[in-house]
PDB file of C-alpha atoms in Angstrom:
ATOM      1  CA  GLN A  26      41.138  38.652  24.562  1.00  0.00           C
ATOM      2  CA  VAL A  27      40.372  37.912  21.123  1.00  0.00           C
ATOM      3  CA  GLN A  28      36.675  36.367  20.608  1.00  0.00           C
ATOM      4  CA  LEU A  29      35.434  34.883  17.125  1.00  0.00           C
ATOM      5  CA  VAL A  30      31.566  34.045  17.367  1.00  0.00           C
ATOM      6  CA  GLU A  31      30.181  32.377  14.066  1.00  0.00           C
ATOM      7  CA  SER A  32      26.459  31.934  12.855  1.00  0.00           C
ATOM      8  CA  GLY A  33      24.824  30.587  10.601  1.00  0.00           C
ATOM      9  CA  GLY A  34      25.048  26.858  10.101  1.00  0.00           C
ATOM     10  CA  GLY A  35      22.346  23.917  10.454  1.00  0.00           C
ATOM     11  CA  LEU A  36      20.877  21.557   8.535  1.00  0.00           C
ATOM     12  CA  VAL A  37      20.420  22.233   4.255  1.00  0.00           C
ATOM     13  CA  GLN A  38      19.312  20.215   1.976  1.00  0.00           C
ATOM     14  CA  PRO A  39      21.665  18.977  -1.230  1.00  0.00           C
ATOM     15  CA  GLY A  40      21.938  22.041  -3.439  1.00  0.00           C
ATOM     16  CA  GLY A  41      20.635  24.295  -1.260  1.00  0.00           C
ATOM     17  CA  SER A  42      22.279  27.340   0.344  1.00  0.00           C
ATOM     18  CA  LEU A  43      23.722  29.222   3.323  1.00  0.00           C
ATOM     19  CA  ARG A  44      25.285  31.816   4.975  1.00  0.00           C
ATOM     20  CA  LEU A  45      27.587  31.925   7.716  1.00  0.00           C
ATOM     21  CA  SER A  46      28.606  34.938   9.347  1.00  0.00           C
ATOM     22  CA  CYS A  47      32.007  35.660  11.923  1.00  0.00           C
ATOM     23  CA  ALA A  48      32.372  38.307  14.141  1.00  0.00           C
ATOM     24  CA  ALA A  49      35.960  39.182  15.589  1.00  0.00           C
ATOM     25  CA  SER A  50      36.083  41.181  18.479  1.00  0.00           C
ATOM     26  CA  GLY A  51      37.931  42.164  21.698  1.00  0.00           C
ATOM     27  CA  ASN A  52      39.871  45.895  20.840  1.00  0.00           C
ATOM     28  CA  ILE A  53      41.625  44.494  17.383  1.00  0.00           C
ATOM     29  CA  GLU A  54      43.134  47.616  15.848  1.00  0.00           C
ATOM     30  CA  GLU A  55      43.581  45.568  12.329  1.00  0.00           C
ATOM     31  CA  ILE A  56      43.816  41.887  10.748  1.00  0.00           C
ATOM     32  CA  ASN A  57      45.548  40.927   7.681  1.00  0.00           C
ATOM     33  CA  ALA A  58      43.070  38.284   7.128  1.00  0.00           C
ATOM     34  CA  MET A  59      39.977  36.209   7.871  1.00  0.00           C
ATOM     35  CA  GLY A  60      38.921  32.500   6.480  1.00  0.00           C
ATOM     36  CA  TRP A  61      37.126  30.019   6.833  1.00  0.00           C
ATOM     37  CA  TYR A  62      38.375  26.342   7.171  1.00  0.00           C
ATOM     38  CA  ARG A  63      35.991  22.897   8.537  1.00  0.00           C
ATOM     39  CA  GLN A  64      37.039  20.341   9.092  1.00  0.00           C
ATOM     40  CA  VAL A  65      35.158  16.174   9.466  1.00  0.00           C
ATOM     41  CA  PRO A  66      35.962  13.418  12.175  1.00  0.00           C
ATOM     42  CA  GLY A  67      39.712  11.667  11.602  1.00  0.00           C
ATOM     43  CA  ASN A  68      40.433  14.397   8.713  1.00  0.00           C
ATOM     44  CA  GLU A  69      42.742  17.231   8.788  1.00  0.00           C
ATOM     45  CA  ARG A  70      41.221  21.229   9.226  1.00  0.00           C
ATOM     46  CA  GLU A  71      41.111  22.475   5.162  1.00  0.00           C
ATOM     47  CA  VAL A  72      40.848  25.854   4.564  1.00  0.00           C
ATOM     48  CA  VAL A  73      38.009  26.618   2.637  1.00  0.00           C
ATOM     49  CA  ALA A  74      38.286  30.597   1.201  1.00  0.00           C
ATOM     50  CA  VAL A  75      40.235  33.317   2.947  1.00  0.00           C
ATOM     51  CA  LEU A  76      39.785  37.158   2.252  1.00  0.00           C
ATOM     52  CA  SER A  77      43.060  39.271   2.945  1.00  0.00           C
ATOM     53  CA  ARG A  78      43.446  42.948   4.252  1.00  0.00           C
ATOM     54  CA  THR A  79      43.432  43.773   0.799  1.00  0.00           C
ATOM     55  CA  GLY A  80      40.758  42.169  -0.536  1.00  0.00           C
ATOM     56  CA  SER A  81      41.967  39.459  -2.208  1.00  0.00           C
ATOM     57  CA  THR A  82      40.523  36.158  -2.139  1.00  0.00           C
ATOM     58  CA  ASN A  83      41.918  32.787  -2.365  1.00  0.00           C
ATOM     59  CA  TYR A  84      39.286  28.722  -2.594  1.00  0.00           C
ATOM     60  CA  GLN A  85      39.709  25.651  -2.078  1.00  0.00           C
ATOM     61  CA  ASP A  86      39.477  24.008  -5.737  1.00  0.00           C
ATOM     62  CA  SER A  87      35.439  22.585  -4.425  1.00  0.00           C
ATOM     63  CA  ALA A  88      34.784  25.932  -3.145  1.00  0.00           C
ATOM     64  CA  LYS A  89      34.943  27.993  -6.525  1.00  0.00           C
ATOM     65  CA  GLY A  90      32.579  28.554  -7.970  1.00  0.00           C
ATOM     66  CA  ARG A  91      29.502  27.979  -5.423  1.00  0.00           C
ATOM     67  CA  PHE A  92      30.955  29.887  -2.136  1.00  0.00           C
ATOM     68  CA  THR A  93      32.000  33.146  -1.762  1.00  0.00           C
ATOM     69  CA  ILE A  94      33.736  34.948   1.099  1.00  0.00           C
ATOM     70  CA  SER A  95      33.511  38.916   1.509  1.00  0.00           C
ATOM     71  CA  ARG A  96      33.622  41.571   4.231  1.00  0.00           C
ATOM     72  CA  GLY A  97      30.617  42.206   6.569  1.00  0.00           C
ATOM     73  CA  ASN A  98      28.949  45.815   6.808  1.00  0.00           C
ATOM     74  CA  MET A  99      31.064  46.218  10.186  1.00  0.00           C
ATOM     75  CA  LYS A 100      34.516  46.011  10.852  1.00  0.00           C
ATOM     76  CA  ASN A 101      36.708  42.361  11.592  1.00  0.00           C
ATOM     77  CA  ILE A 102      33.614  40.474   9.822  1.00  0.00           C
ATOM     78  CA  VAL A 103      33.535  38.165   7.219  1.00  0.00           C
ATOM     79  CA  ASN A 104      30.790  36.116   5.894  1.00  0.00           C
ATOM     80  CA  LEU A 105      30.762  32.931   3.464  1.00  0.00           C
ATOM     81  CA  GLN A 106      27.737  32.539   0.870  1.00  0.00           C
ATOM     82  CA  MET A 107      27.522  28.995   0.277  1.00  0.00           C
ATOM     83  CA  ASN A 108      25.266  27.787  -2.762  1.00  0.00           C
ATOM     84  CA  SER A 109      24.749  24.959  -4.599  1.00  0.00           C
ATOM     85  CA  LEU A 110      25.466  22.729  -1.144  1.00  0.00           C
ATOM     86  CA  LYS A 111      26.564  19.495  -1.476  1.00  0.00           C
ATOM     87  CA  PRO A 112      26.949  15.932   1.245  1.00  0.00           C
ATOM     88  CA  GLU A 113      30.650  16.468   0.929  1.00  0.00           C
ATOM     89  CA  ASP A 114      30.732  19.774   2.258  1.00  0.00           C
ATOM     90  CA  THR A 115      28.839  19.100   5.310  1.00  0.00           C
ATOM     91  CA  ALA A 116      31.608  19.425   8.205  1.00  0.00           C
ATOM     92  CA  VAL A 117      32.261  22.684  11.229  1.00  0.00           C
ATOM     93  CA  TYR A 118      33.591  25.190  10.121  1.00  0.00           C
ATOM     94  CA  TYR A 119      35.948  27.196  12.020  1.00  0.00           C
ATOM     95  CA  CYS A 120      36.351  31.417  11.256  1.00  0.00           C
ATOM     96  CA  HIS A 121      40.054  32.144  11.486  1.00  0.00           C
ATOM     97  CA  ALA A 122      42.320  34.962  12.313  1.00  0.00           C
ATOM     98  CA  ALA A 123      45.459  35.538  10.793  1.00  0.00           C
ATOM     99  CA  GLY A 124      48.001  38.342  12.094  1.00  0.00           C
ATOM    100  CA  LEU A 125      46.169  40.344  14.298  1.00  0.00           C
ATOM    101  CA  TRP A 126      47.610  43.440  15.776  1.00  0.00           C
ATOM    102  CA  LEU A 127      45.527  44.584  18.835  1.00  0.00           C
ATOM    103  CA  ALA A 128      45.525  48.455  20.499  1.00  0.00           C
ATOM    104  CA  THR A 129      47.452  47.260  23.375  1.00  0.00           C
ATOM    105  CA  GLY A 130      50.110  46.770  20.704  1.00  0.00           C
ATOM    106  CA  VAL A 131      50.279  43.271  21.131  1.00  0.00           C
ATOM    107  CA  PHE A 132      50.312  40.819  17.938  1.00  0.00           C
ATOM    108  CA  LEU A 133      48.252  37.830  17.489  1.00  0.00           C
ATOM    109  CA  ALA A 134      49.653  34.784  15.239  1.00  0.00           C
ATOM    110  CA  ASP A 135      46.131  33.697  14.736  1.00  0.00           C
ATOM    111  CA  SER A 136      43.042  33.413  16.383  1.00  0.00           C
ATOM    112  CA  TRP A 137      40.634  30.601  15.958  1.00  0.00           C
ATOM    113  CA  GLY A 138      36.172  30.556  16.419  1.00  0.00           C
ATOM    114  CA  PRO A 139      34.391  27.651  18.044  1.00  0.00           C
ATOM    115  CA  GLY A 140      33.106  26.349  14.935  1.00  0.00           C
ATOM    116  CA  THR A 141      29.462  25.655  13.220  1.00  0.00           C
ATOM    117  CA  GLN A 142      28.410  22.837  12.345  1.00  0.00           C
ATOM    118  CA  VAL A 143      26.651  22.890   8.802  1.00  0.00           C
ATOM    119  CA  ILE A 144      24.498  19.272   7.426  1.00  0.00           C
ATOM    120  CA  VAL A 145      23.814  18.908   3.759  1.00  0.00           C
ATOM    121  CA  SER A 146      21.645  15.961   3.794  1.00  0.00           C
ATOM    122  CA  SER A 147      17.991  15.128   2.481  1.00  0.00           C
TER     123      SER A 147
END
């Protein structure tokens, strides 16, 4: 059973910063990529940033220059540093893992965390 747990959401004023963290657990041997998505009620879930196993990154245009995705100090942890936050960044942020190989030999296409709320408001 794979579990992704996010932390670090909350309320911040415009221009402020937040750091989201996601830890994947569950006897995982390898993950091809981990990333962050966000969703506003009534809208589709959209990608924010993705970090591949090889270290390559991709960002949504609105996140470029403001957000940084990185690996944590321990295996299967990914962080999202969000600076210069804007009200339009308000959303539920979801951690995503793509292409998971488990120690049992099972392959999972992907896994999602339950989400963490980010509110940017004065």
